XYZ file of C-alpha atoms in Angstrom:
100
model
C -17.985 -7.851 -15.107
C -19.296 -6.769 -11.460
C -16.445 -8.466 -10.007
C -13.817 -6.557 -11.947
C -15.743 -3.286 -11.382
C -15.289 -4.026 -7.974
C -11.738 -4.923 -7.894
C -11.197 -1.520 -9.355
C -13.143 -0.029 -6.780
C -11.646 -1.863 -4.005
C -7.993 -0.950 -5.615
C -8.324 2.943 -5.978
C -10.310 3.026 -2.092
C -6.722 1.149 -0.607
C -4.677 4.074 -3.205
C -6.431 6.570 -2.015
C -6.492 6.041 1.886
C -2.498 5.421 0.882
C -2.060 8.981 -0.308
C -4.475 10.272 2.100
C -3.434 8.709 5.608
C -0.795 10.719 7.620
C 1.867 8.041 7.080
C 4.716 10.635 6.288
C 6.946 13.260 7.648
C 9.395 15.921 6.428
C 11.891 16.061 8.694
C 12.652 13.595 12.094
C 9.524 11.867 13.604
C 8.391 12.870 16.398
C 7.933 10.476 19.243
C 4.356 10.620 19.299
C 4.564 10.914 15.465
C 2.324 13.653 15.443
C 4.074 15.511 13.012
C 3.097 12.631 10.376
C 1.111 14.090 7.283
C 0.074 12.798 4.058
C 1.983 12.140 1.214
C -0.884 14.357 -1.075
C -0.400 17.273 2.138
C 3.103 17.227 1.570
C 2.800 17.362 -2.048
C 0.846 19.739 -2.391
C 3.153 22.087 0.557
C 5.818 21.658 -2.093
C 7.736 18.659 -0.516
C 8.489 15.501 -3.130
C 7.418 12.373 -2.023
C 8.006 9.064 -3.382
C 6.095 5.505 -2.448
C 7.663 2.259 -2.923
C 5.115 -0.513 -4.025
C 6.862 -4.381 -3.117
C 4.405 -7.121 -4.001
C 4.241 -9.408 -1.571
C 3.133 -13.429 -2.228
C 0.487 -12.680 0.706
C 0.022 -10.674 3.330
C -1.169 -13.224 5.540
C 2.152 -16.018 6.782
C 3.096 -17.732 9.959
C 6.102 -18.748 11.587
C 5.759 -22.327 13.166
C 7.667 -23.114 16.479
C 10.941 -24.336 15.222
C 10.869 -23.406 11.479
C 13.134 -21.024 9.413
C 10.802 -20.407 7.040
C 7.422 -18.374 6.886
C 4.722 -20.396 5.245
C 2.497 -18.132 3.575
C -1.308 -18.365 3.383
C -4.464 -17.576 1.841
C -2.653 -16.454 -2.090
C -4.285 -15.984 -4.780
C -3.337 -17.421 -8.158
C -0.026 -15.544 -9.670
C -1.832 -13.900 -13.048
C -4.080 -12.955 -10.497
C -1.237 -11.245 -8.206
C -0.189 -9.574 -11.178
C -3.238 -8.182 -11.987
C -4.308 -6.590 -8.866
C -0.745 -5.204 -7.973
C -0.496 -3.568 -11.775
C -4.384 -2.401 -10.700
C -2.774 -1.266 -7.301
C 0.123 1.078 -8.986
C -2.404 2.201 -11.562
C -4.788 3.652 -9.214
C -2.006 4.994 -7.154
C -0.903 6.967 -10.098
C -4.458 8.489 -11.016
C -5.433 9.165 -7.390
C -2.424 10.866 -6.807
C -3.035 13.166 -9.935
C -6.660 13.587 -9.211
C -5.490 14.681 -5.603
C -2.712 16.849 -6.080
């Protein structure tokens, strides 16, 4: 349906602006970090890179004043979860051949 098309959309947009923003360095960051690249830029210079995907229950929590625990907020059902972090790694793994 239009609502899975979109999903799909909205999944390989977040991949690709994951493989394309200059989150990554090859050697010591600088302290400006302006020697940050791209994972795809440093691929394709010859360097391996590697992302780690963690799914996370939300990404939206808060700590209350004088609780140990983070309460987390705003998740969406767990078949749900599944399905859009499976979505997430797939879309990783074709951008990152369609880029590099």
């Amino acid at each position: 349906g239009a609502s899975s098309e979109s999903a799909v959309r909205s999944l390989r947009q977040a991949a690709k602006s994951l493989l394309t923003a200059p989150l990554a360095s090859s050697g010591h960051w600088q302290k400006d970090h302006g020697d940050a690249e791209s994972v795809v830029k440093l691929c394709l210079a010859g360097e391996a890179q590697s992302l780690l995907v963690v799914p996370q229950a939300s990404l939206v929590s808060k700590l209350e004043l004088g609780e140990k625990n983070l309460k987390y907020h705003q998740q969406c059902p767990k078949e749900t979860a599944a399905a859009l972090f499976d979505g997430f790694v797939s879309a990783l793994n074709v951008g990152a051949r369609e880029l590099i």
